[in-house]
Coordinates of C-alpha atoms in Angstrom, one line a residue:
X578 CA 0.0 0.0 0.0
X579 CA 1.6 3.3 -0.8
X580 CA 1.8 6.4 1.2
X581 CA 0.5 9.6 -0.1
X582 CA 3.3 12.5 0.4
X583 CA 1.3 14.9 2.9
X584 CA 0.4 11.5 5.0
X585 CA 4.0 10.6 5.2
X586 CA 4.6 14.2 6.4
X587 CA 2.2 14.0 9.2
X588 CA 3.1 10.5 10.2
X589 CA 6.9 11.6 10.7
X590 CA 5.6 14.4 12.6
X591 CA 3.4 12.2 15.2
X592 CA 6.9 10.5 15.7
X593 CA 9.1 13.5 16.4
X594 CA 6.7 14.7 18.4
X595 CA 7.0 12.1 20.9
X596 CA 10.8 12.2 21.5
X597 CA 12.0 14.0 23.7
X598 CA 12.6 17.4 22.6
X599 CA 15.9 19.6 23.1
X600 CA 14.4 22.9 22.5
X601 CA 13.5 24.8 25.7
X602 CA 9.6 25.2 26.2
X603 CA 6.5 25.0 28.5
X604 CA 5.9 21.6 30.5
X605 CA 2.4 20.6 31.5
X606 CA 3.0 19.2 35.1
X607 CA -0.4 19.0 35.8
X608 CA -1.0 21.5 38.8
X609 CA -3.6 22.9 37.5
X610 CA -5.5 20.3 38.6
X611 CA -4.5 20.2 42.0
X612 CA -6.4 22.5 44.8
X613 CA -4.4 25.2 46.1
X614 CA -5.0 25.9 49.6
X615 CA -3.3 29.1 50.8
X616 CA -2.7 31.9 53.6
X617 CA -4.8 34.8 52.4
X618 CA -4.3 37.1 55.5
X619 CA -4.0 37.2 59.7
X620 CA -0.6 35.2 59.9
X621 CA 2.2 36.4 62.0
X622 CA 0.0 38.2 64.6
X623 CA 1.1 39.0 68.1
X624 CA -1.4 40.2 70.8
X625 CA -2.1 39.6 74.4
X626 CA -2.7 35.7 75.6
X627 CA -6.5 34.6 75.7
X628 CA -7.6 37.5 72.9
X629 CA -9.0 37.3 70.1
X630 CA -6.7 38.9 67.4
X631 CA -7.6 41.8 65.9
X632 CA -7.2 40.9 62.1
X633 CA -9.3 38.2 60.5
X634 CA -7.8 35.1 59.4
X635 CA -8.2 34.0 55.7
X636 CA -8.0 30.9 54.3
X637 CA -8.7 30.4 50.9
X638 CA -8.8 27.4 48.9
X639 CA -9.2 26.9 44.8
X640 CA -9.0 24.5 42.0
X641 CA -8.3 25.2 38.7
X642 CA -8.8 29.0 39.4
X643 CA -12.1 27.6 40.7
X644 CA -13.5 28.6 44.8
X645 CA -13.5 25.7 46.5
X646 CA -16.7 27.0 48.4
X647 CA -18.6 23.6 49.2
X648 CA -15.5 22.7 51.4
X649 CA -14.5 22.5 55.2
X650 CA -11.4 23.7 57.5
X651 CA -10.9 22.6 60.8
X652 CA -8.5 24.7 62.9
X653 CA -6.7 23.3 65.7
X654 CA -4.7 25.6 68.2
X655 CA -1.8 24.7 70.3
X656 CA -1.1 24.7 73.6
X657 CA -4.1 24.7 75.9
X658 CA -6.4 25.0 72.3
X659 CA -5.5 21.9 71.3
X660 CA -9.2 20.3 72.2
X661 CA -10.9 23.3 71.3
X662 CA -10.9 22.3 67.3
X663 CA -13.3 24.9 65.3
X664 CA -14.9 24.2 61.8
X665 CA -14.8 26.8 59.6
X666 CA -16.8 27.0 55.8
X667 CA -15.4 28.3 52.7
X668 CA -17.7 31.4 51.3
X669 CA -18.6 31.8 47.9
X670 CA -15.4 33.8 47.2
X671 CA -12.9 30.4 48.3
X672 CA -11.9 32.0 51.5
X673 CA -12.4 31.1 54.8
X674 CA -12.5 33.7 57.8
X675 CA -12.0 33.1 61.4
X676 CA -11.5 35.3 64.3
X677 CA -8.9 33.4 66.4
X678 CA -8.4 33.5 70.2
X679 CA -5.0 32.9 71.5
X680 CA -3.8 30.4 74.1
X681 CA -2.2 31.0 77.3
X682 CA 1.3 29.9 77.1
X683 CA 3.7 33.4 76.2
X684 CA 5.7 33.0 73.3
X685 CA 5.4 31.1 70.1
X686 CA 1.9 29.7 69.0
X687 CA 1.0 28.0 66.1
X688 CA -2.5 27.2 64.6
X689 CA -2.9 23.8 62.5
X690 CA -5.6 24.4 59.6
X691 CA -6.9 21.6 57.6
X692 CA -8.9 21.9 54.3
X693 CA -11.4 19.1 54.4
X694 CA -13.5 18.2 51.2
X695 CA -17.5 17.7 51.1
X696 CA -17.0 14.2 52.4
X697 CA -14.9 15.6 55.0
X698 CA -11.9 13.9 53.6
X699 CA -8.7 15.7 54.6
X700 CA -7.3 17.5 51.3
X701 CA -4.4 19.3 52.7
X702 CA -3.1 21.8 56.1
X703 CA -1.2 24.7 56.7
X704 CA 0.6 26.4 59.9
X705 CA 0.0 29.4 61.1
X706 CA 2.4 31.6 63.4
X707 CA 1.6 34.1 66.4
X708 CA 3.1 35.1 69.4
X709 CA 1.5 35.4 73.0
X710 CA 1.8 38.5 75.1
X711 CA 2.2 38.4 78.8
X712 CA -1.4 40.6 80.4
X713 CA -0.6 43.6 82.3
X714 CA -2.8 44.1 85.5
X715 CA -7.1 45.0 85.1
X716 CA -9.6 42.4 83.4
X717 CA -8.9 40.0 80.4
X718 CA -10.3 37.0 79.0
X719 CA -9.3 33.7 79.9
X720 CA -7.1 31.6 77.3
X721 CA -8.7 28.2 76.3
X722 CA -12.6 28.0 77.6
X723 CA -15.4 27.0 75.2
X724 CA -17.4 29.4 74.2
X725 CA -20.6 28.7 76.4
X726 CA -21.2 29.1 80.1
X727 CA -19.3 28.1 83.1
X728 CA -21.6 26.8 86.0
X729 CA -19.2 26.2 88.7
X730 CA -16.1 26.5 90.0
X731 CA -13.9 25.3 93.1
X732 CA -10.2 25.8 94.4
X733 CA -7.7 23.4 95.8
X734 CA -5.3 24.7 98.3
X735 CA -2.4 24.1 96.0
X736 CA -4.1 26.9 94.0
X737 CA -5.4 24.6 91.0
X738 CA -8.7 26.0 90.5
X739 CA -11.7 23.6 88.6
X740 CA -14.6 25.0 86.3
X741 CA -17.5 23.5 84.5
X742 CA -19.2 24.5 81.7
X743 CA -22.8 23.7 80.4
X744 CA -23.2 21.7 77.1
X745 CA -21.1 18.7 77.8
X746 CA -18.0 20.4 77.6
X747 CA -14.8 19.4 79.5
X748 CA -14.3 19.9 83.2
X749 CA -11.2 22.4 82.8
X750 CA -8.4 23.2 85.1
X751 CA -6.0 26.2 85.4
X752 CA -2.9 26.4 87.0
X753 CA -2.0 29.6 86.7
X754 CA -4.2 31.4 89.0
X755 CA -7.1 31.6 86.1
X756 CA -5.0 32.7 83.5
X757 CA -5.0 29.8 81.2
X758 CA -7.5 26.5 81.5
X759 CA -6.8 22.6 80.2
X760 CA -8.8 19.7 79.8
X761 CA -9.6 17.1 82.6
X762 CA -9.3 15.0 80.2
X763 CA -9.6 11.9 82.4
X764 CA -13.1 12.5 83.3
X765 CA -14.0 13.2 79.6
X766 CA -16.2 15.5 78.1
X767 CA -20.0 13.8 78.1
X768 CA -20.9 14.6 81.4
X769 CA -23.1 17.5 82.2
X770 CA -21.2 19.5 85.4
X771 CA -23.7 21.0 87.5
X772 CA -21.6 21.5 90.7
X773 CA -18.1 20.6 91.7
X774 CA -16.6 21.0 95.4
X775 CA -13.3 19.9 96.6
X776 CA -12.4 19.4 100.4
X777 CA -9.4 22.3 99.7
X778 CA -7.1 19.6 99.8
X779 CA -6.8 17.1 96.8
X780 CA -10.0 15.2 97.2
X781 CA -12.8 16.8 94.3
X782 CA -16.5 15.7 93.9
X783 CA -18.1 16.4 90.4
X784 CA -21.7 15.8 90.1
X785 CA -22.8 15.3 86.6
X786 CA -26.5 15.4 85.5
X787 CA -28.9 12.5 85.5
X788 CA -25.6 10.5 86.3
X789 CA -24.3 11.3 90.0
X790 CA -21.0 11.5 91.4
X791 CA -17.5 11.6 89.9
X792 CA -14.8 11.1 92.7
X793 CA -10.5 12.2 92.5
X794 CA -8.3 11.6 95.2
X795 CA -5.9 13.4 93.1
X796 CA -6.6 16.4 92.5
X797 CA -8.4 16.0 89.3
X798 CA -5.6 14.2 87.6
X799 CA -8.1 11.0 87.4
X800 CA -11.5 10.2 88.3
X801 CA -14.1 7.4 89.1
X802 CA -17.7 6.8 88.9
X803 CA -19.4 6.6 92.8
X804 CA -22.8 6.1 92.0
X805 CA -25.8 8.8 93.6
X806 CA -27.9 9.0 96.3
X807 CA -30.7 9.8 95.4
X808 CA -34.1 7.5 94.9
X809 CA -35.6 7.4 91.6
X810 CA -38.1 10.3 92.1
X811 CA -35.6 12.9 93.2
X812 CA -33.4 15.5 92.2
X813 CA -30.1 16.9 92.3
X814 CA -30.5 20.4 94.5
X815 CA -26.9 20.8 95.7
X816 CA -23.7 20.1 97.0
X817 CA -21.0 20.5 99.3
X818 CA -17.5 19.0 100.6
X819 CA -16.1 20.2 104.2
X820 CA -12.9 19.7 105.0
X821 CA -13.9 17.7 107.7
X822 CA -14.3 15.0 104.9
X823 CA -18.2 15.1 105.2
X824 CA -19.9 15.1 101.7
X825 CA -23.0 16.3 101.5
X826 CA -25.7 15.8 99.0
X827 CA -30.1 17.8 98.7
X828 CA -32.4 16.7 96.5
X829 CA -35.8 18.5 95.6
X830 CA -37.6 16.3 98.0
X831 CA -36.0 18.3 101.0
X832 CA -33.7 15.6 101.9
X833 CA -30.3 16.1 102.9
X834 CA -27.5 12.8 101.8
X835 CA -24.4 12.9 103.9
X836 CA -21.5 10.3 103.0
X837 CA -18.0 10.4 105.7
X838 CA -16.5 8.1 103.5
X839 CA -16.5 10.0 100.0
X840 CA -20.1 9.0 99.0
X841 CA -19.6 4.7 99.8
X842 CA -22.7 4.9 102.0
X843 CA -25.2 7.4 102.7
X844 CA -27.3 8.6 105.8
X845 CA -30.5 10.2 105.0
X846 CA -31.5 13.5 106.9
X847 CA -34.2 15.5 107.2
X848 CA -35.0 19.1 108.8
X849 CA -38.6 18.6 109.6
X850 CA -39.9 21.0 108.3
X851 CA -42.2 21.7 104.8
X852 CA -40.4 21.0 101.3
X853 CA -37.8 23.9 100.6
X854 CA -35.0 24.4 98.8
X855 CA -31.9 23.3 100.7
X856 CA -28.8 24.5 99.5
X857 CA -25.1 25.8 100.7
X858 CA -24.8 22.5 103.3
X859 CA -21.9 23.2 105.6
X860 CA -20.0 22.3 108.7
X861 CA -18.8 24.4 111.1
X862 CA -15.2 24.5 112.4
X863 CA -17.0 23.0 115.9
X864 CA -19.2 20.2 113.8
X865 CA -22.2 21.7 113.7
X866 CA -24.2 21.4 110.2
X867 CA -25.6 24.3 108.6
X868 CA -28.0 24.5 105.7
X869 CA -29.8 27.1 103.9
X870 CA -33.8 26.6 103.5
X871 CA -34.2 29.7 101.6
X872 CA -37.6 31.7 102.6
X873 CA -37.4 29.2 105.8
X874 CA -34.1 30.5 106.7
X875 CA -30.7 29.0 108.0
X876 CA -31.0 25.9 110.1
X877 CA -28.6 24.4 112.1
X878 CA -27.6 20.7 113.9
X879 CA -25.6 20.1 116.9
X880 CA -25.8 16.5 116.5
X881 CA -24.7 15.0 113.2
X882 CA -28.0 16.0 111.3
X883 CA -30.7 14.1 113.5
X884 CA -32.2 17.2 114.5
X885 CA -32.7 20.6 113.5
X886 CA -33.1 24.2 114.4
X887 CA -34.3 27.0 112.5
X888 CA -31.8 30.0 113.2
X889 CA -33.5 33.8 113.9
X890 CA -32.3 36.6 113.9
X891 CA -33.0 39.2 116.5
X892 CA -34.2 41.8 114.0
X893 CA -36.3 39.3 111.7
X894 CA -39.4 40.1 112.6
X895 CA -41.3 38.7 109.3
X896 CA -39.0 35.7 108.8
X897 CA -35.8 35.7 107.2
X898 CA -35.0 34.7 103.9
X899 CA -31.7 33.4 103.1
X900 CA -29.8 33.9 99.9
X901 CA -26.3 32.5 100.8
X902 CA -24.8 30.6 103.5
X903 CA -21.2 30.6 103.8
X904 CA -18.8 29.3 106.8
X905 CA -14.8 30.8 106.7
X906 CA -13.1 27.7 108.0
X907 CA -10.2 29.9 108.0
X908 CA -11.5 31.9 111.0
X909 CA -14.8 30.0 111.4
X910 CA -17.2 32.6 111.0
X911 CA -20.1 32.2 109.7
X912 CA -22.1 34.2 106.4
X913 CA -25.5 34.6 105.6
X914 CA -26.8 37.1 102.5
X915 CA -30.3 38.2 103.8
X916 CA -33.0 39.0 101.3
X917 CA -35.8 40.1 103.3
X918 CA -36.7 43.1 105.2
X919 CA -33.4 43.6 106.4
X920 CA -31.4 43.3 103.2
X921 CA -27.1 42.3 103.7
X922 CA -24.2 40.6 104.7
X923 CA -24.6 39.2 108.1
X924 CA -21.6 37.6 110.1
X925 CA -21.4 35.4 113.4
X926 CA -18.2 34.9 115.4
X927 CA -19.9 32.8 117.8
X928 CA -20.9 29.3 116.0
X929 CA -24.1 31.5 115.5
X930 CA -25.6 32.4 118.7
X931 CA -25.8 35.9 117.3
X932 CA -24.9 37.7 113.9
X933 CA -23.8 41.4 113.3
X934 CA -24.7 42.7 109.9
X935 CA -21.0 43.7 107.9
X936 CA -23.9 46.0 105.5
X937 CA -27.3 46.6 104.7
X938 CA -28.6 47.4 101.1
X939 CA -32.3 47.6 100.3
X940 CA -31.6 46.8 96.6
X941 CA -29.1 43.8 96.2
X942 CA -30.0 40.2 96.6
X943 CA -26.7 38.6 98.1
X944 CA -25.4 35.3 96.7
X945 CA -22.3 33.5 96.8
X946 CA -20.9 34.4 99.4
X947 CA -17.2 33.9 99.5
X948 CA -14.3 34.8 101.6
X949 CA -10.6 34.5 100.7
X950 CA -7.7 35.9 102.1
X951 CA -9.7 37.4 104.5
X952 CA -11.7 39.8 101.6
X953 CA -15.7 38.8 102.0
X954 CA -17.0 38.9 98.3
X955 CA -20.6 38.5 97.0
X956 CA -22.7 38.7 93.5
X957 CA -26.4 39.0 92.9
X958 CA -26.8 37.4 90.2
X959 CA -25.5 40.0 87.7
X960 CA -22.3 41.6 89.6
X961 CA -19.8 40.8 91.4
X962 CA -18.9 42.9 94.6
X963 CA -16.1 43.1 97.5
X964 CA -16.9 44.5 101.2
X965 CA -14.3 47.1 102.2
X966 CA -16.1 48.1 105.5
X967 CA -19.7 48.5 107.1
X968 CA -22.4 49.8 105.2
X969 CA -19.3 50.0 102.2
X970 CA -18.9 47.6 98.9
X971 CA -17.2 48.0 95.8
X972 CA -18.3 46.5 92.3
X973 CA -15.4 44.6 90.7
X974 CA -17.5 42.9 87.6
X975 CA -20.5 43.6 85.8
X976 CA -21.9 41.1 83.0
X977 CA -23.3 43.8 81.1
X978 CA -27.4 43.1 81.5
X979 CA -26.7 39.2 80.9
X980 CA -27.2 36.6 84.0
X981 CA -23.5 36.1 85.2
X982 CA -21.9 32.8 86.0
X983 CA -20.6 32.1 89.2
X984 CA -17.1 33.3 90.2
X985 CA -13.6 32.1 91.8
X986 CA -11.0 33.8 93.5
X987 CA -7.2 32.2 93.2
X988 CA -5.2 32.0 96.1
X989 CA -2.9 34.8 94.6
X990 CA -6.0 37.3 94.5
X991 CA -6.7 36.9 91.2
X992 CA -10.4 36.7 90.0
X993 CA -12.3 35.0 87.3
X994 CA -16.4 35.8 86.6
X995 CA -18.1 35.7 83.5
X996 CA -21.6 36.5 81.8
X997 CA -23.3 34.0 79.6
X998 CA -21.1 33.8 77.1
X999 CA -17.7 33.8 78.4
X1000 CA -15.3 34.4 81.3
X1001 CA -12.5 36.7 82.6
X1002 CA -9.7 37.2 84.5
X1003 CA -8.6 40.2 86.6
X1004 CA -5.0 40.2 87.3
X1005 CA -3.9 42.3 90.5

């Protein structure tokens, strides 16, 4: 069969064309193809530890030219961030922004970002760089909390203070005076913290919702599972740890649990009297109980719980109702916050036989009393206060209109409240 000239041309040209050519010129590699996943803005950023930084971080990932905006990047922080992933989306534009709170360590910081496709399949990652700034003294936000609530907090006398935050979050810890806060990670993060009490030694009780009580004997380094007291018709009220060892335990029913052997058995007790809330269970420095019954007042047992008196005040003439019950094992003086006609902080040095008010208000309800170092402190419900002499208080937080969260005070006078969204620090 012959071979027509022009065919003969093109044929030799197919052939040339597939050796390998010495002139110089473009090579098709095939990136074009691949996604390009890029820093966009917000690297390199240096601000003060536990803020958010000021500029925006932008991510933005493409394919072919093409906004990869059906895709997913999870961002993972160091430090005490690390179980604090967020997932960010891509916009319509390829690029991913996210406002990015710094951890609490001083120093180098890095933030891990991972492009994640539809299927959540991981595509590629990138580092980011920052650098943490020491705080100077006034109010800042805490490094490394979930953006949610805290419920409750309690202190060891090592200074390791606990929190717990609604929305089955971690238990978190903070060494640092409230600075910084890390995972318990040992207890795990399904539970539901409603209170946590320790006995100011090493010994913590957590009590988790609809579960009961989480014991450590090690200062929250690990935990166990102790069971609850309470029958199947009751509910959790609250809580309280003395450092006498005794663990106490109200439900709705108006019955007080009381364990001496870190919640292994239970004795039931009762006051007596009609159904009230019973909270802020306590021991004195001389053994007596103490319990708050709210528009029933403050009651009080000289014998282990099996009886019961309710505690007056000389000035209560329509009944006193008690917001707050507080005993300073440090001095052992006893707190109650008043919310009746005679509004304030009242204080007994005398195991109770009589009380002095430290102030009067006619407009604050007093809760949480607390007093550390010798400085009483107090909220209702919305600020936080100090006492710095009769009839005198000072406001130290407000939560701007929103129900606060409880507070803590570190041993080294630093203080941590919140609102319900998220918490601070003041450093003295």
């Amino acid at each position: 069969m012959k071979l027509y000239l022009p065919a003969l041309i093109l044929l030799v040209s197919i052939i040339a064309g597939c050796s390998k050519s010495k002139i110089p010129g473009p090579i098709t590699t095939g990136d074009d193809n691949k996604v390009k996943f890029e820093i966009a803005g917000g690297n390199n950023q240096e601000d003060t530890i536990g803020r958010i930084l000021s500029d925006t971080i932008k991510l933005k990932a493409t394919k072919n030219g093409i906004a990869l905006n059906t895709y997913f990047i999870e961002f993972r922080g160091s430090g005490c961030n690390d179980d604090l992933p967020i997932q960010g989306y891509m916009n319509s534009d390829g690029i991913c922004r996210y406002m990015y709170r710094l951890a609490g360590n001083t120093g180098a910081q890095t933030l891990k970002a991972t492009l994640l496709d539809p299927d959540k399949k991981r595509i590629d990652s990138l580092v980011l760089n920052f650098t943490g700034v020491a705080p100077a003294q006034g109010w800042h936000p805490v490094a490394c909390v979930p953006f949610v609530s805290a419920m409750k907090f309690c202190r060891l006398s090592s200074g390791r203070l606990f929190a717990s935050f609604t929305e089955g979050q971690y238990l978190r810890y903070s060494d640092d005076n409230g600075i910084s806060w890390n995972a318990a990670k040992s207890l795990g993060n399904k539970h539901n913290i409603v209170s946590i009490k320790s006995d100011s030694k090493t010994q913590l009780v957590a009590a988790a919702l609809n579960e009961g009580i989480y014991y450590s004997g090690d200062a929250g380094d690990t935990w166990k599972f102790i069971g609850s007291p309470l029958a199947s018709f009751e509910s959790f009220v609250d809580m309280n740890y003395t450092p006498g060892g005794k663990l106490f335990y109200t439900a709705n029913t108006g019955t007080i649990y009381l364990s001496e052997n870190n919640g292994t058995t239970w004795s039931k007790l009762r006051l007596g009297e009609p159904i009230a809330p019973l909270t802020d269970p306590c021991e004195a420095n001389n053994g007596d109980f103490w319990i708050n019954a709210d528009a029933l007042g403050a009651f009080k047992s000289t014998d282990k719980g099996a009886t019961w008196t309710r505690q007056y005040d000389t000035d209560s003439h329509y009944g006193e109702v008690i917001q707050s019950l507080y005993i300073d094992n440090t001095t052992g003086w006893i707190y109650k916050g008043r919310n009746d006609n005679n509004n304030g902080v009242f204080f007994s040095k005398n195991n109770g036989t009589s009380f002095n008010h430290l102030f009067i208000t006619n407009n604050l309800p007093i809760k949480n009393i607390e007093v550390v170092n010798g400085v009483v402190y107090f909220s209702d419900g919305y600020q936080l206060y100090t006492i710095n002499g009769v009839n005198s208080f000072i406001k130290l937080f407000s939560s701007n209109g929103s129900t606060s969260s409880d507070y803590i005070v570190a041993n080294n006078g630093n203080i941590v409240a919140g609102n319900n969204n998220y918490l601070y620090f003041f450093k003295k």
